Amino acid sequence: MTEVAHEAGLSRAWLYRQFPDKASLVLATLARTDRQFWARAHARVAAANGISAQVAEAVALAREQQPGALLLELRAKEPEAFAETMGTGLREMMPGMAAFWHAYLEEARARGEVRADLDVARAAEWVMRMVLSLVTVPGHAVAVDNPASVSGFVDEFLVPGLG
């Protein structure tokens, strides 16, 4: 925090009033760059045909995404701070990440891909949790770097849960 304040030409007191700790400063920095990611994600997911293809496209995009220099440096130099930041960040960002799926699930409902009485908010969080799992946890049942494999996996398990 001292180095950031010095580099930015700010007092440490001002910086701490804006960001009470290192994790909140890192999260604010990541949130700023994150907006570009979500714009790209909407463009790519919207172009996919059907909810399973949309989930597969989201997984592909997230797997292509390289962590920024800030995260890589934090992970290498301060693994505890990295773990704290990521844990806090995911908890705080989950509602917004889940909201990404609302419109796509509404469209899927209009197309008859999911049930008419689907609780979109709850389903959106479930879809986001599935995407996060597919992106971050390796497994043997699905080739996460193969969109056709992801789409088939989603068709077999996630879509029936929404239907």
mmCIF file of C-alpha atoms in Angstrom:
data_model
loop_
_atom_site.group_PDB
_atom_site.id
_atom_site.type_symbol
_atom_site.label_atom_id
_atom_site.label_comp_id
_atom_site.label_asym_id
_atom_site.label_seq_id
_atom_site.Cartn_x
_atom_site.Cartn_y
_atom_site.Cartn_z
ATOM 1 C CA MET A 1 0.000 0.000 0.000
ATOM 2 C CA THR A 2 2.904 2.333 0.772
ATOM 3 C CA GLU A 3 4.458 1.693 -2.635
ATOM 4 C CA VAL A 4 1.126 2.266 -4.401
ATOM 5 C CA ALA A 5 0.556 5.549 -2.552
ATOM 6 C CA HIS A 6 4.087 6.718 -3.377
ATOM 7 C CA GLU A 7 3.854 5.695 -7.055
ATOM 8 C CA ALA A 8 0.480 7.417 -7.428
ATOM 9 C CA GLY A 9 1.625 10.538 -5.609
ATOM 10 C CA LEU A 10 -0.996 10.119 -2.900
ATOM 11 C CA SER A 11 -0.817 10.082 0.852
ATOM 12 C CA ARG A 12 -1.136 6.695 2.528
ATOM 13 C CA ALA A 13 -3.985 8.088 4.616
ATOM 14 C CA TRP A 14 -5.975 9.009 1.493
ATOM 15 C CA LEU A 15 -5.315 5.605 -0.047
ATOM 16 C CA TYR A 16 -6.449 3.805 3.126
ATOM 17 C CA ARG A 17 -9.631 5.906 3.263
ATOM 18 C CA GLN A 18 -10.470 4.704 -0.251
ATOM 19 C CA PHE A 19 -9.190 1.139 0.158
ATOM 20 C CA PRO A 20 -9.064 -0.176 3.738
ATOM 21 C CA ASP A 21 -6.677 -3.002 2.867
ATOM 22 C CA LYS A 22 -4.588 -4.485 0.096
ATOM 23 C CA ALA A 23 -7.289 -6.966 -0.925
ATOM 24 C CA SER A 24 -9.811 -4.167 -1.546
ATOM 25 C CA LEU A 25 -7.272 -2.227 -3.640
ATOM 26 C CA VAL A 26 -6.451 -5.300 -5.734
ATOM 27 C CA LEU A 27 -10.158 -6.077 -6.178
ATOM 28 C CA ALA A 28 -10.889 -2.512 -7.313
ATOM 29 C CA THR A 29 -8.073 -2.729 -9.835
ATOM 30 C CA LEU A 30 -9.310 -6.071 -11.109
ATOM 31 C CA ALA A 31 -12.902 -4.822 -11.324
ATOM 32 C CA ARG A 32 -11.793 -1.996 -13.555
ATOM 33 C CA THR A 33 -10.159 -4.336 -16.080
ATOM 34 C CA ASP A 34 -12.966 -6.857 -15.650
ATOM 35 C CA ARG A 35 -15.503 -4.639 -17.436
ATOM 36 C CA GLN A 36 -13.727 -5.230 -20.751
ATOM 37 C CA PHE A 37 -13.862 -8.976 -20.214
ATOM 38 C CA TRP A 38 -17.643 -8.886 -19.626
ATOM 39 C CA ALA A 39 -18.209 -6.834 -22.785
ATOM 40 C CA ARG A 40 -16.313 -9.464 -24.813
ATOM 41 C CA ALA A 41 -18.171 -12.233 -22.992
ATOM 42 C CA HIS A 42 -21.582 -10.784 -23.852
ATOM 43 C CA ALA A 43 -20.620 -10.445 -27.507
ATOM 44 C CA ARG A 44 -19.371 -14.015 -27.803
ATOM 45 C CA VAL A 45 -22.048 -15.701 -25.688
ATOM 46 C CA ALA A 46 -24.861 -13.829 -27.436
ATOM 47 C CA ALA A 47 -23.598 -15.092 -30.791
ATOM 48 C CA ALA A 48 -23.840 -18.745 -29.701
ATOM 49 C CA ASN A 49 -26.972 -20.720 -30.585
ATOM 50 C CA GLY A 50 -28.785 -22.104 -27.528
ATOM 51 C CA ILE A 51 -28.017 -22.250 -23.834
ATOM 52 C CA SER A 52 -25.595 -25.202 -23.997
ATOM 53 C CA ALA A 53 -23.561 -23.541 -26.760
ATOM 54 C CA GLN A 54 -23.634 -20.301 -24.780
ATOM 55 C CA VAL A 55 -22.267 -22.013 -21.662
ATOM 56 C CA ALA A 56 -19.613 -23.736 -23.790
ATOM 57 C CA GLU A 57 -18.647 -20.369 -25.288
ATOM 58 C CA ALA A 58 -18.382 -18.818 -21.810
ATOM 59 C CA VAL A 59 -16.117 -21.665 -20.689
ATOM 60 C CA ALA A 60 -13.947 -21.281 -23.812
ATOM 61 C CA LEU A 61 -13.623 -17.543 -23.329
ATOM 62 C CA ALA A 62 -12.734 -17.895 -19.651
ATOM 63 C CA ARG A 63 -10.180 -20.632 -20.399
ATOM 64 C CA GLU A 64 -8.553 -18.344 -23.005
ATOM 65 C CA GLN A 65 -8.369 -15.504 -20.504
ATOM 66 C CA GLN A 66 -4.882 -15.073 -19.081
ATOM 67 C CA PRO A 67 -4.548 -13.621 -15.608
ATOM 68 C CA GLY A 68 -3.279 -10.079 -15.661
ATOM 69 C CA ALA A 69 0.192 -9.061 -14.560
ATOM 70 C CA LEU A 70 -1.141 -7.844 -11.214
ATOM 71 C CA LEU A 71 -2.612 -11.240 -10.334
ATOM 72 C CA LEU A 72 0.424 -13.144 -11.586
ATOM 73 C CA GLU A 73 2.784 -11.005 -9.511
ATOM 74 C CA LEU A 74 0.573 -11.265 -6.438
ATOM 75 C CA ARG A 75 0.304 -15.049 -6.834
ATOM 76 C CA ALA A 76 4.083 -15.402 -7.207
ATOM 77 C CA LYS A 77 5.209 -12.975 -4.506
ATOM 78 C CA GLU A 78 2.398 -13.127 -1.969
ATOM 79 C CA PRO A 79 0.410 -16.371 -2.271
ATOM 80 C CA GLU A 80 -1.510 -15.730 0.970
ATOM 81 C CA ALA A 81 -2.666 -12.301 -0.222
ATOM 82 C CA PHE A 82 -3.550 -13.831 -3.591
ATOM 83 C CA ALA A 83 -5.692 -16.536 -1.936
ATOM 84 C CA GLU A 84 -7.407 -13.979 0.311
ATOM 85 C CA THR A 85 -8.085 -11.646 -2.599
ATOM 86 C CA MET A 86 -9.487 -14.378 -4.812
ATOM 87 C CA GLY A 87 -11.683 -15.821 -2.065
ATOM 88 C CA THR A 88 -13.047 -12.415 -1.102
ATOM 89 C CA GLY A 89 -13.381 -11.412 -4.725
ATOM 90 C CA LEU A 90 -15.393 -14.424 -5.766
ATOM 91 C CA ARG A 91 -17.757 -14.038 -2.813
ATOM 92 C CA GLU A 92 -18.302 -10.371 -3.643
ATOM 93 C CA MET A 93 -18.473 -10.868 -7.406
ATOM 94 C CA MET A 94 -20.772 -13.925 -7.530
ATOM 95 C CA PRO A 95 -24.043 -11.933 -7.649
ATOM 96 C CA GLY A 96 -22.780 -9.854 -10.575
ATOM 97 C CA MET A 97 -21.318 -12.843 -12.397
ATOM 98 C CA ALA A 98 -24.567 -14.757 -11.979
ATOM 99 C CA ALA A 99 -26.541 -11.775 -13.293
ATOM 100 C CA PHE A 100 -24.636 -12.197 -16.576
ATOM 101 C CA TRP A 101 -26.794 -15.271 -17.253
ATOM 102 C CA HIS A 102 -30.224 -13.725 -16.580
ATOM 103 C CA ALA A 103 -30.899 -12.547 -20.145
ATOM 104 C CA TYR A 104 -29.595 -15.772 -21.673
ATOM 105 C CA LEU A 105 -31.821 -17.871 -19.440
ATOM 106 C CA GLU A 106 -34.817 -15.648 -20.212
ATOM 107 C CA GLU A 107 -34.122 -16.172 -23.931
ATOM 108 C CA ALA A 108 -33.742 -19.928 -23.371
ATOM 109 C CA ARG A 109 -37.108 -19.908 -21.601
ATOM 110 C CA ALA A 110 -38.685 -18.071 -24.549
ATOM 111 C CA ARG A 111 -37.234 -20.712 -26.905
ATOM 112 C CA GLY A 112 -38.588 -23.519 -24.721
ATOM 113 C CA GLU A 113 -35.116 -24.835 -23.784
ATOM 114 C CA VAL A 114 -35.822 -24.460 -20.066
ATOM 115 C CA ARG A 115 -39.012 -24.754 -18.053
ATOM 116 C CA ALA A 116 -41.452 -21.858 -18.002
ATOM 117 C CA ASP A 117 -41.468 -21.558 -14.204
ATOM 118 C CA LEU A 118 -37.657 -21.442 -13.916
ATOM 119 C CA ASP A 119 -36.389 -19.184 -11.109
ATOM 120 C CA VAL A 120 -33.964 -17.276 -13.324
ATOM 121 C CA ALA A 121 -31.965 -15.699 -10.485
ATOM 122 C CA ARG A 122 -31.285 -19.046 -8.809
ATOM 123 C CA ALA A 123 -30.644 -20.797 -12.113
ATOM 124 C CA ALA A 124 -28.244 -18.032 -13.185
ATOM 125 C CA GLU A 125 -26.159 -18.575 -10.062
ATOM 126 C CA TRP A 126 -26.138 -22.327 -10.701
ATOM 127 C CA VAL A 127 -25.015 -21.812 -14.307
ATOM 128 C CA MET A 128 -22.258 -19.424 -13.172
ATOM 129 C CA ARG A 129 -21.091 -21.909 -10.566
ATOM 130 C CA MET A 130 -20.966 -24.601 -13.256
ATOM 131 C CA VAL A 131 -18.965 -22.342 -15.567
ATOM 132 C CA LEU A 132 -16.506 -21.514 -12.761
ATOM 133 C CA SER A 133 -16.130 -25.198 -11.981
ATOM 134 C CA LEU A 134 -15.536 -26.138 -15.616
ATOM 135 C CA VAL A 135 -13.004 -23.340 -16.012
ATOM 136 C CA THR A 136 -11.020 -23.974 -12.841
ATOM 137 C CA VAL A 137 -11.294 -27.641 -11.837
ATOM 138 C CA PRO A 138 -9.854 -30.296 -14.151
ATOM 139 C CA GLY A 139 -11.817 -33.484 -14.570
ATOM 140 C CA HIS A 140 -12.119 -36.573 -16.714
ATOM 141 C CA ALA A 141 -15.784 -36.452 -17.771
ATOM 142 C CA VAL A 142 -15.460 -33.442 -20.064
ATOM 143 C CA ALA A 143 -12.655 -31.990 -22.188
ATOM 144 C CA VAL A 144 -12.974 -28.386 -21.017
ATOM 145 C CA ASP A 145 -10.858 -27.045 -23.888
ATOM 146 C CA ASN A 146 -13.187 -28.616 -26.461
ATOM 147 C CA PRO A 147 -16.409 -26.567 -26.901
ATOM 148 C CA ALA A 148 -18.258 -29.562 -28.399
ATOM 149 C CA SER A 149 -17.374 -31.663 -25.345
ATOM 150 C CA VAL A 150 -18.480 -28.880 -22.975
ATOM 151 C CA SER A 151 -21.696 -28.356 -24.926
ATOM 152 C CA GLY A 152 -22.462 -32.100 -24.825
ATOM 153 C CA PHE A 153 -21.760 -32.215 -21.089
ATOM 154 C CA VAL A 154 -24.037 -29.223 -20.508
ATOM 155 C CA ASP A 155 -26.741 -30.791 -22.714
ATOM 156 C CA GLU A 156 -26.580 -34.003 -20.739
ATOM 157 C CA PHE A 157 -26.508 -32.589 -17.203
ATOM 158 C CA LEU A 158 -27.133 -28.862 -16.864
ATOM 159 C CA VAL A 159 -29.943 -28.373 -19.395
ATOM 160 C CA PRO A 160 -32.065 -31.226 -17.962
ATOM 161 C CA GLY A 161 -31.711 -29.576 -14.562
ATOM 162 C CA LEU A 162 -33.155 -26.390 -16.035
ATOM 163 C CA GLY A 163 -35.826 -28.210 -18.004
#
